[in-house]
Amino acid sequence: MFVLCDCNNFFASCERVFDPSLEGRPVVVLSNNDGCIVARSNEAKALGLKMGQPYFQAREIIRAHKVAVFSGNHRLYGDMSRRVMATLRTLMPSVEVYSVDEAFMDFSGLPTGQMMQRGREIALTVRRNTGIPVSVGIAPTKTLAKVAGKLCKQYPKLQGCCMMHRQQDIDKVLRKFPIEDVWGIGWRYSKMLKAAGVSTAWDFLQASPEWVQARMGVLGMRIRNELLGEPCIGFEQASSMQQSICVTRSFSRNVGDIESLHRSIASFATSAAEKLRRQGACASRMQVFICTNRHRKDLPQSYQNRMVELPVATDSTLELVSNASAMLREMFSQGYGYKRAGVILSGIIPRQQVQGALFDPTDRPRQARLMQAIDSVNGRHGRKKVVVASEGFNPLEVNHDHRSRSYTTEWNEILSIKV
DNA sequence: TCTGGGGTCCTAGGACCC
DNA sequence: TCTGGGGTCCTAGGACCC
């Protein structure tokens, strides 16, 4: 049996932990630049606010109902996530962290009669230790556990834990379960399925395997088998190395000058390099892109991207920034208002496995010592205290007018909490 | 006029997830 | 006026091998 522990309205719940006056009030959390709504409390969902809805379109409702609005504070959410996962690890021997707010666990070996009780215990303990409300779904496959987790959120009387075990219970649920809510069915597939008369998980299972295979390939077959109770997605314990790392941002305005873009790209490359080093990894490919505002159909549109294969995989900020700069100079053209840009690293390997080059002019051990020193200074005295000159100390302005404090990670902010 | 067969590896693009 | 960010996996097709 698979167990899913899913934090309810995670970002909104994190904000509530540190401001109990938000309890019972609608709360939304915004994306970068205060662009879109990316998390909503139940009260906010009830007002009809949608996931991904642009903030400016929701302003009316937000004002009318006194919705509490927060800019994303991902350092806070990251730290709360770490606490939730740490609590789960005290309760279960192995935990597969699936996302910032979800984890899978394995109940096999536990007597069926005890599962419900253990599930409730998980929900209660996480709530007590972290303040975050969670839903626990228990079922024979991951996909069914996701269904069970969703049910918890719909029916409060389940008290945060739902177990689907007997076939007749599973059937009963699937008959009513909307196909678009099934894990692995996105808007494109659900559109296709609905056009074919499939609107519930049950309808999907009535279709022939050949039909599913032809239209959705192995992914569809996997979903089908999982819904039938046959596990196709296993439990993954050890987290393997990431395959790509990207840092991309939208700007608060259209940017037309190469100098501003250059500072941003340098900053993105720096952040990407820091992520690499934190994981003890190096990248052998780097991609940079710039693009205009796709919502402004009245303005000239452009999407440009460039990629370099690095002769020797690297985690050096200097090397990545200079490659990124070269790519930017090559693809920039005057006359466009660029709205978004980013850096993507791939070909990622552990630092120990980097293959040297015979005529490599770089003194890599020296660069490594420099990076270590910079990371250490920035770690001790705050991020971006030491930066490469091309990034500079004047980042492009970003909107985050509703940022909460990083209560759990910054000393001055921890001390500022009113008790 | 006729123009093989059996593979591997890589990448771009499309689908999905949270 | 204002429209997010960071990932994974699968597949088809091209380039290449013998």
Short mmCIF file of C-alpha atoms (C1' of nucleotides) in Angstrom, two decimals:
data_model
loop_
_atom_site.label_atom_id
_atom_site.label_comp_id
_atom_site.label_asym_id
_atom_site.label_seq_id
_atom_site.Cartn_x
_atom_site.Cartn_y
_atom_site.Cartn_z
CA MET A 1 0.00 0.00 0.00
CA PHE A 2 1.18 3.47 -0.91
CA VAL A 3 0.69 6.48 1.30
CA LEU A 4 0.60 10.05 0.04
CA CYS A 5 1.02 12.91 2.46
CA ASP A 6 -0.04 16.13 0.77
CA CYS A 7 0.06 19.53 2.47
CA ASN A 8 -3.21 21.43 2.11
CA ASN A 9 -2.92 24.76 0.26
CA PHE A 10 0.75 24.66 1.18
CA PHE A 11 2.00 28.22 0.59
CA ALA A 12 -1.16 29.74 2.06
CA SER A 13 -0.90 27.43 5.08
CA CYS A 14 2.75 28.46 5.63
CA GLU A 15 1.71 32.11 5.84
CA ARG A 16 -1.04 31.20 8.29
CA VAL A 17 1.30 29.39 10.65
CA PHE A 18 2.99 32.69 11.43
CA ASP A 19 -0.13 34.83 11.45
CA PRO A 20 -3.01 33.02 13.13
CA SER A 21 -5.30 35.98 12.51
CA LEU A 22 -5.48 34.66 8.94
CA GLU A 23 -7.36 31.59 10.15
CA GLY A 24 -10.80 31.53 8.54
CA ARG A 25 -9.88 34.36 6.16
CA PRO A 26 -9.29 33.93 2.43
CA VAL A 27 -5.55 33.92 1.67
CA VAL A 28 -3.74 33.93 -1.69
CA VAL A 29 -0.04 33.70 -2.53
CA LEU A 30 1.31 35.26 -5.72
CA SER A 31 4.01 34.20 -8.16
CA ASN A 32 7.16 36.16 -8.99
CA ASN A 33 6.49 39.82 -9.73
CA ASP A 34 3.11 39.46 -8.03
CA GLY A 35 1.96 38.13 -11.38
CA CYS A 36 -0.43 35.22 -10.82
CA ILE A 37 -2.22 33.51 -7.98
CA VAL A 38 -0.34 30.29 -7.24
CA ALA A 39 -1.85 29.23 -3.91
CA ARG A 40 -5.23 29.73 -2.29
CA SER A 41 -6.77 28.89 1.04
CA ASN A 42 -10.12 27.07 0.94
CA GLU A 43 -11.90 30.37 1.55
CA ALA A 44 -10.12 31.90 -1.45
CA LYS A 45 -11.06 28.90 -3.61
CA ALA A 46 -14.68 29.34 -2.53
CA LEU A 47 -14.57 32.92 -3.83
CA GLY A 48 -13.83 31.52 -7.27
CA LEU A 49 -10.20 32.63 -7.40
CA LYS A 50 -8.37 30.35 -9.79
CA MET A 51 -4.93 28.79 -9.79
CA GLY A 52 -2.74 30.70 -12.23
CA GLN A 53 -5.18 33.59 -12.50
CA PRO A 54 -3.46 36.94 -13.10
CA TYR A 55 -3.48 39.04 -9.96
CA PHE A 56 -4.71 42.17 -11.70
CA GLN A 57 -7.79 40.32 -12.94
CA ALA A 58 -8.64 39.19 -9.42
CA ARG A 59 -8.12 42.57 -7.72
CA GLU A 60 -11.85 43.35 -7.55
CA ILE A 61 -12.75 40.16 -5.74
CA ILE A 62 -9.70 40.45 -3.51
CA ARG A 63 -10.62 43.94 -2.39
CA ALA A 64 -14.30 43.19 -1.97
CA HIS A 65 -13.69 40.19 0.27
CA LYS A 66 -10.64 41.47 2.11
CA VAL A 67 -8.50 38.61 0.84
CA ALA A 68 -5.05 38.50 2.47
CA VAL A 69 -2.44 38.71 -0.30
CA PHE A 70 1.16 37.53 -0.09
CA SER A 71 4.07 37.71 -2.50
CA GLY A 72 5.78 34.34 -2.74
CA ASN A 73 8.28 33.78 0.06
CA HIS A 74 9.95 30.62 -1.11
CA ARG A 75 12.66 30.57 1.51
CA LEU A 76 9.96 30.32 4.14
CA TYR A 77 8.09 27.61 2.22
CA GLY A 78 11.28 25.68 1.59
CA ASP A 79 12.11 25.66 5.26
CA MET A 80 8.57 24.63 6.25
CA SER A 81 8.74 21.85 3.67
CA ARG A 82 11.96 20.61 5.23
CA ARG A 83 10.23 20.49 8.63
CA VAL A 84 7.25 18.55 7.28
CA MET A 85 9.55 15.99 5.63
CA ALA A 86 11.66 15.71 8.78
CA THR A 87 8.53 14.96 10.79
CA LEU A 88 7.47 12.27 8.30
CA ARG A 89 10.90 10.66 8.61
CA THR A 90 10.41 10.33 12.35
CA LEU A 91 7.20 8.38 11.67
CA MET A 92 8.16 6.20 8.71
CA PRO A 93 11.44 4.49 7.84
CA SER A 94 11.50 5.74 4.26
CA VAL A 95 10.02 8.82 2.68
CA GLU A 96 10.03 9.73 -0.99
CA VAL A 97 9.88 13.50 -1.28
CA TYR A 98 7.82 14.05 -4.41
CA SER A 99 7.52 17.82 -4.37
CA VAL A 100 7.80 20.75 -2.00
CA ASP A 101 4.48 19.82 -0.41
CA GLU A 102 4.05 16.09 -1.06
CA ALA A 103 5.71 12.86 -0.05
CA PHE A 104 5.03 9.19 -0.67
CA MET A 105 5.56 6.49 1.92
CA ASP A 106 5.25 2.73 1.90
CA PHE A 107 2.83 0.87 4.17
CA SER A 108 3.63 -2.60 2.90
CA GLY A 109 4.32 -4.88 5.82
CA LEU A 110 1.83 -3.05 8.03
CA PRO A 111 -1.34 -5.03 8.87
CA THR A 112 -4.28 -3.64 6.88
CA GLY A 113 -6.23 -3.13 10.08
CA GLN A 114 -3.68 -0.65 11.41
CA MET A 115 -3.25 1.48 8.30
CA MET A 116 -6.08 3.90 8.92
CA GLN A 117 -4.87 4.60 12.43
CA ARG A 118 -1.28 5.12 11.29
CA GLY A 119 -2.48 7.47 8.55
CA ARG A 120 -4.39 9.57 11.06
CA GLU A 121 -1.34 9.63 13.29
CA ILE A 122 0.74 10.99 10.42
CA ALA A 123 -1.77 13.76 9.72
CA LEU A 124 -2.05 14.74 13.38
CA THR A 125 1.69 14.69 14.04
CA VAL A 126 2.58 16.84 11.04
CA ARG A 127 -0.10 19.32 12.03
CA ARG A 128 1.08 19.43 15.61
CA ASN A 129 4.80 19.66 14.85
CA THR A 130 4.70 22.14 11.99
CA GLY A 131 1.28 23.80 12.01
CA ILE A 132 0.65 22.65 8.44
CA PRO A 133 -2.62 20.76 7.76
CA VAL A 134 -2.14 17.72 5.53
CA SER A 135 -4.18 15.11 3.70
CA VAL A 136 -3.14 11.48 3.83
CA GLY A 137 -4.27 9.10 1.08
CA ILE A 138 -3.73 5.34 1.33
CA ALA A 139 -4.27 2.96 -1.61
CA PRO A 140 -2.69 0.09 -3.55
CA THR A 141 -1.04 2.37 -6.14
CA LYS A 142 0.36 5.88 -6.19
CA THR A 143 -2.30 7.07 -8.62
CA LEU A 144 -5.08 5.75 -6.37
CA ALA A 145 -3.35 7.26 -3.32
CA LYS A 146 -3.55 10.61 -5.11
CA VAL A 147 -7.27 10.04 -5.63
CA ALA A 148 -7.67 9.22 -1.94
CA GLY A 149 -5.73 12.34 -0.98
CA LYS A 150 -8.06 14.46 -3.09
CA LEU A 151 -11.05 12.93 -1.37
CA CYS A 152 -9.70 13.97 2.03
CA LYS A 153 -9.79 17.58 0.94
CA GLN A 154 -13.37 17.28 -0.24
CA TYR A 155 -14.72 15.58 2.86
CA PRO A 156 -13.55 17.16 6.15
CA LYS A 157 -15.23 14.39 8.13
CA LEU A 158 -12.48 12.03 6.94
CA GLN A 159 -10.24 13.98 9.33
CA GLY A 160 -7.34 14.21 6.95
CA CYS A 161 -6.98 10.54 6.14
CA CYS A 162 -8.65 8.45 3.47
CA MET A 163 -7.95 4.83 2.71
CA MET A 164 -9.17 3.06 -0.41
CA HIS A 165 -8.70 -0.63 -0.08
CA ARG A 166 -11.72 -2.75 -0.99
CA GLN A 167 -12.44 -2.97 -4.70
CA GLN A 168 -16.08 -1.93 -4.27
CA ASP A 169 -14.99 1.28 -2.50
CA ILE A 170 -12.48 2.07 -5.23
CA ASP A 171 -15.07 1.48 -7.94
CA LYS A 172 -17.57 3.70 -6.20
CA VAL A 173 -15.07 6.56 -6.01
CA LEU A 174 -13.81 6.18 -9.59
CA ARG A 175 -17.35 6.30 -11.00
CA LYS A 176 -17.61 9.91 -9.85
CA PHE A 177 -13.96 10.95 -10.12
CA PRO A 178 -13.45 13.59 -12.87
CA ILE A 179 -10.95 12.43 -15.48
CA GLU A 180 -9.12 15.77 -15.43
CA ASP A 181 -8.33 15.25 -11.73
CA VAL A 182 -6.49 11.98 -12.37
CA TRP A 183 -2.73 12.21 -11.84
CA GLY A 184 -1.08 12.32 -15.27
CA ILE A 185 -4.10 13.67 -17.16
CA GLY A 186 -3.47 17.27 -18.10
CA TRP A 187 -5.72 19.68 -19.96
CA ARG A 188 -4.77 18.37 -23.40
CA TYR A 189 -5.56 14.74 -22.63
CA SER A 190 -8.70 15.63 -20.72
CA LYS A 191 -9.92 17.65 -23.68
CA MET A 192 -9.24 14.72 -26.01
CA LEU A 193 -10.86 12.23 -23.62
CA LYS A 194 -13.95 14.33 -23.04
CA ALA A 195 -14.40 14.72 -26.77
CA ALA A 196 -14.38 10.91 -26.90
CA GLY A 197 -17.04 10.73 -24.18
CA VAL A 198 -14.70 9.91 -21.30
CA SER A 199 -15.46 12.20 -18.38
CA THR A 200 -14.68 10.10 -15.29
CA ALA A 201 -11.91 7.75 -14.23
CA TRP A 202 -14.48 4.97 -14.51
CA ASP A 203 -15.27 5.85 -18.16
CA PHE A 204 -11.53 5.75 -18.85
CA LEU A 205 -11.31 2.19 -17.53
CA GLN A 206 -14.17 1.10 -19.81
CA ALA A 207 -12.12 2.02 -22.89
CA SER A 208 -10.13 -0.83 -24.42
CA PRO A 209 -6.41 -1.06 -23.69
CA GLU A 210 -5.71 -0.80 -27.42
CA TRP A 211 -7.64 2.46 -27.61
CA VAL A 212 -5.69 3.91 -24.69
CA GLN A 213 -2.37 2.70 -26.05
CA ALA A 214 -3.07 4.19 -29.47
CA ARG A 215 -4.02 7.63 -28.15
CA MET A 216 -1.86 8.03 -25.07
CA GLY A 217 1.00 5.55 -25.40
CA VAL A 218 2.67 3.95 -22.44
CA LEU A 219 1.75 6.87 -20.20
CA GLY A 220 -1.92 6.20 -20.73
CA MET A 221 -1.44 2.49 -20.15
CA ARG A 222 0.41 3.21 -16.95
CA ILE A 223 -2.42 5.40 -15.67
CA ARG A 224 -4.93 2.73 -16.66
CA ASN A 225 -3.11 -0.04 -14.82
CA GLU A 226 -2.55 2.12 -11.77
CA LEU A 227 -6.27 2.93 -11.61
CA LEU A 228 -6.97 -0.80 -11.86
CA GLY A 229 -4.86 -1.31 -8.76
CA GLU A 230 -1.74 -2.65 -10.42
CA PRO A 231 1.31 -0.59 -9.37
CA CYS A 232 3.37 0.68 -12.30
CA ILE A 233 5.08 3.55 -10.53
CA GLY A 234 7.42 2.31 -7.86
CA PHE A 235 8.65 3.74 -4.63
CA GLU A 236 11.81 5.78 -5.18
CA GLN A 237 13.95 6.15 -2.13
CA ALA A 238 17.30 7.59 -3.07
CA SER A 239 17.01 10.92 -4.81
CA SER A 240 19.14 10.76 -7.93
CA MET A 241 21.00 13.72 -9.34
CA GLN A 242 18.92 16.39 -11.03
CA GLN A 243 19.05 16.34 -14.82
CA SER A 244 18.62 20.05 -15.37
CA ILE A 245 18.79 23.25 -13.40
CA CYS A 246 17.14 26.41 -14.57
CA VAL A 247 16.78 29.95 -13.37
CA THR A 248 14.28 32.05 -15.31
CA ARG A 249 12.43 35.23 -14.42
CA SER A 250 9.90 37.61 -15.85
CA PHE A 251 10.73 41.28 -15.51
CA SER A 252 8.37 43.83 -14.07
CA ARG A 253 8.64 45.86 -17.29
CA ASN A 254 9.72 45.35 -20.87
CA VAL A 255 13.49 45.60 -21.11
CA GLY A 256 15.00 46.96 -24.29
CA ASP A 257 18.62 47.63 -23.41
CA ILE A 258 21.29 44.97 -23.45
CA GLU A 259 22.96 46.29 -20.28
CA SER A 260 19.93 45.51 -18.11
CA LEU A 261 19.51 42.10 -19.71
CA HIS A 262 23.19 41.45 -19.19
CA ARG A 263 22.96 42.11 -15.46
CA SER A 264 19.95 39.80 -15.19
CA ILE A 265 21.48 36.99 -17.21
CA ALA A 266 24.64 37.24 -15.11
CA SER A 267 22.54 37.02 -11.98
CA PHE A 268 20.64 33.98 -13.30
CA ALA A 269 23.86 32.22 -14.29
CA THR A 270 25.26 32.97 -10.84
CA SER A 271 22.22 31.46 -9.11
CA ALA A 272 22.35 28.41 -11.36
CA ALA A 273 26.04 27.92 -10.55
CA GLU A 274 25.28 28.17 -6.84
CA LYS A 275 22.60 25.49 -7.17
CA LEU A 276 25.11 23.28 -8.98
CA ARG A 277 27.74 23.65 -6.28
CA ARG A 278 25.22 23.00 -3.51
CA GLN A 279 24.59 19.62 -5.13
CA GLY A 280 28.24 18.87 -5.78
CA ALA A 281 27.57 18.79 -9.50
CA CYS A 282 28.92 20.26 -12.74
CA ALA A 283 27.12 21.06 -15.99
CA SER A 284 28.39 20.37 -19.48
CA ARG A 285 25.75 22.33 -21.43
CA MET A 286 24.28 25.76 -20.97
CA GLN A 287 21.34 27.35 -22.64
CA VAL A 288 20.24 30.98 -22.48
CA PHE A 289 17.00 32.47 -23.78
CA ILE A 290 15.34 35.85 -23.98
CA CYS A 291 11.77 36.48 -25.06
CA THR A 292 9.23 39.25 -25.39
CA ASN A 293 5.85 39.55 -23.68
CA ARG A 294 3.64 37.03 -25.42
CA HIS A 295 0.49 38.68 -24.08
CA ARG A 296 1.24 41.90 -25.93
CA LYS A 297 0.14 40.92 -29.41
CA ASP A 298 0.46 44.56 -30.42
CA LEU A 299 4.24 44.54 -29.93
CA PRO A 300 6.86 42.79 -32.08
CA GLN A 301 7.51 39.28 -30.76
CA SER A 302 10.80 37.46 -30.45
CA TYR A 303 12.08 34.29 -28.85
CA GLN A 304 15.79 33.64 -29.06
CA ASN A 305 17.87 30.95 -27.49
CA ARG A 306 21.43 29.74 -27.73
CA MET A 307 23.25 26.74 -26.37
CA VAL A 308 26.90 25.96 -25.74
CA GLU A 309 28.58 22.67 -25.11
CA LEU A 310 31.24 23.34 -22.49
CA PRO A 311 34.56 21.67 -23.28
CA VAL A 312 34.87 20.66 -19.63
CA ALA A 313 31.87 20.40 -17.33
CA THR A 314 31.97 23.21 -14.79
CA ASP A 315 30.38 24.68 -11.68
CA SER A 316 32.28 27.94 -11.89
CA THR A 317 30.22 31.11 -11.76
CA LEU A 318 32.85 32.98 -13.78
CA GLU A 319 32.88 30.48 -16.60
CA LEU A 320 29.08 30.18 -16.76
CA VAL A 321 28.55 33.94 -16.63
CA SER A 322 31.01 34.63 -19.42
CA ASN A 323 29.44 31.97 -21.63
CA ALA A 324 25.99 33.37 -20.91
CA SER A 325 27.15 36.89 -21.75
CA ALA A 326 28.57 35.76 -25.07
CA MET A 327 25.28 34.05 -25.97
CA LEU A 328 23.27 37.11 -24.99
CA ARG A 329 25.39 39.40 -27.17
CA GLU A 330 24.89 37.05 -30.07
CA MET A 331 21.12 36.87 -29.89
CA PHE A 332 20.11 40.32 -28.64
CA SER A 333 18.56 42.68 -31.11
CA GLN A 334 17.58 46.27 -30.62
CA GLY A 335 13.93 47.20 -30.87
CA TYR A 336 12.29 44.49 -28.80
CA GLY A 337 10.87 44.76 -25.31
CA TYR A 338 12.14 41.66 -23.56
CA LYS A 339 9.94 40.45 -20.73
CA ARG A 340 11.48 37.16 -19.70
CA ALA A 341 14.89 35.54 -19.75
CA GLY A 342 16.59 32.52 -18.32
CA VAL A 343 19.51 30.19 -18.03
CA ILE A 344 19.23 26.40 -18.26
CA LEU A 345 21.99 23.99 -17.32
CA SER A 346 22.00 20.37 -18.45
CA GLY A 347 24.39 17.49 -18.94
CA ILE A 348 24.75 17.46 -15.17
CA ILE A 349 27.23 15.08 -13.59
CA PRO A 350 28.78 14.66 -10.16
CA ARG A 351 31.88 16.80 -9.66
CA GLN A 352 34.06 13.73 -9.22
CA GLN A 353 33.13 12.44 -12.66
CA VAL A 354 34.18 15.48 -14.66
CA GLN A 355 36.43 14.55 -17.55
CA GLY A 356 39.35 16.91 -18.03
CA ALA A 357 40.62 18.18 -21.38
CA LEU A 358 44.18 17.86 -22.56
CA PHE A 359 44.62 21.50 -23.58
CA ASP A 360 42.35 23.05 -20.95
CA PRO A 361 43.75 26.52 -20.20
CA THR A 362 41.71 26.99 -17.01
CA ASP A 363 43.30 26.54 -13.60
CA ARG A 364 40.36 24.59 -12.17
CA PRO A 365 41.61 23.96 -8.65
CA ARG A 366 42.20 27.69 -8.29
CA GLN A 367 38.70 28.53 -9.58
CA ALA A 368 37.24 25.98 -7.20
CA ARG A 369 38.97 27.64 -4.25
CA LEU A 370 37.64 31.02 -5.36
CA MET A 371 34.08 29.68 -5.62
CA GLN A 372 34.40 28.12 -2.21
CA ALA A 373 35.54 31.43 -0.75
CA ILE A 374 32.68 33.36 -2.39
CA ASP A 375 30.09 30.83 -1.23
CA SER A 376 31.47 30.99 2.24
CA VAL A 377 31.36 34.81 2.42
CA ASN A 378 27.84 34.92 0.96
CA GLY A 379 26.77 32.16 3.31
CA ARG A 380 27.97 34.02 6.34
CA HIS A 381 27.11 37.60 5.46
CA GLY A 382 24.06 37.22 3.27
CA ARG A 383 23.34 36.43 -0.35
CA LYS A 384 24.83 38.57 -3.10
CA LYS A 385 27.37 40.27 -0.88
CA VAL A 386 30.05 39.19 -3.35
CA VAL A 387 28.94 39.11 -6.99
CA VAL A 388 30.59 39.12 -10.40
CA ALA A 389 30.96 42.64 -11.73
CA SER A 390 28.66 42.04 -14.69
CA GLU A 391 25.79 41.34 -12.31
CA GLY A 392 26.44 44.45 -10.27
CA PHE A 393 24.55 45.55 -7.18
CA ASN A 394 21.51 47.06 -8.87
CA PRO A 395 19.20 44.22 -9.84
CA LEU A 396 16.24 44.89 -12.12
CA GLU A 397 13.31 45.89 -9.98
CA VAL A 398 10.81 43.15 -9.14
CA ASN A 399 7.36 43.58 -7.65
CA HIS A 400 6.83 41.86 -4.34
CA ASP A 401 4.80 44.31 -2.38
CA HIS A 402 3.23 41.71 -0.12
CA ARG A 403 6.23 39.72 1.00
CA SER A 404 6.00 38.17 4.46
CA ARG A 405 9.10 37.82 6.60
CA SER A 406 11.39 34.81 6.44
CA TYR A 407 10.41 33.89 9.96
CA THR A 408 12.36 30.67 10.18
CA THR A 409 15.58 31.39 8.33
CA GLU A 410 16.69 34.96 9.17
CA TRP A 411 17.70 35.85 12.70
CA ASN A 412 16.57 39.44 12.62
CA GLU A 413 13.17 38.28 11.41
CA ILE A 414 12.89 35.48 13.92
CA LEU A 415 13.52 38.05 16.65
CA SER A 416 10.91 40.37 15.17
CA ILE A 417 8.03 37.92 15.62
CA LYS A 418 5.49 39.37 18.01
CA VAL A 419 4.57 36.76 20.58
"C1'" DT B 1 15.60 0.16 -64.21
"C1'" DC B 2 16.99 -1.68 -60.08
"C1'" DT B 3 19.02 1.04 -54.64
"C1'" DG B 4 19.29 -3.41 -47.58
"C1'" DG B 5 18.77 -4.47 -42.96
"C1'" DG B 6 19.49 -3.95 -38.25
"C1'" DG B 7 20.91 -1.35 -34.92
"C1'" DT B 8 22.28 2.86 -31.33
"C1'" DC B 9 22.41 7.48 -29.69
"C1'" DC B 10 20.93 12.12 -29.39
"C1'" DT B 11 17.75 15.94 -29.49
"C1'" DA B 12 13.66 18.78 -29.95
"C1'" DG B 13 9.19 19.06 -28.90
"C1'" DG B 14 5.20 17.87 -26.48
"C1'" DA B 15 2.95 16.07 -22.72
"C1'" DC B 16 2.73 16.13 -17.82
"C1'" DC B 17 3.60 17.47 -12.61
"C1'" DC B 18 3.64 20.83 -8.49
"C1'" DT C 1 -0.69 49.15 -16.67
"C1'" DC C 2 -0.36 44.46 -14.53
"C1'" DT C 3 -0.29 37.53 -17.15
"C1'" DG C 4 5.08 32.36 -12.72
"C1'" DG C 5 8.92 29.13 -12.11
"C1'" DG C 6 11.23 24.66 -11.91
"C1'" DG C 7 11.19 20.25 -13.06
"C1'" DT C 8 10.37 15.03 -15.42
"C1'" DC C 9 9.40 11.63 -18.97
"C1'" DC C 10 8.22 9.89 -23.66
"C1'" DT C 11 8.46 9.81 -28.65
"C1'" DA C 12 9.60 10.66 -33.35
"C1'" DG C 13 13.02 11.56 -36.35
"C1'" DG C 14 17.69 12.39 -37.75
"C1'" DA C 15 22.49 11.10 -37.73
"C1'" DC C 16 25.31 7.71 -37.38
"C1'" DC C 17 27.35 2.75 -37.20
"C1'" DC C 18 28.37 -1.90 -39.49
#
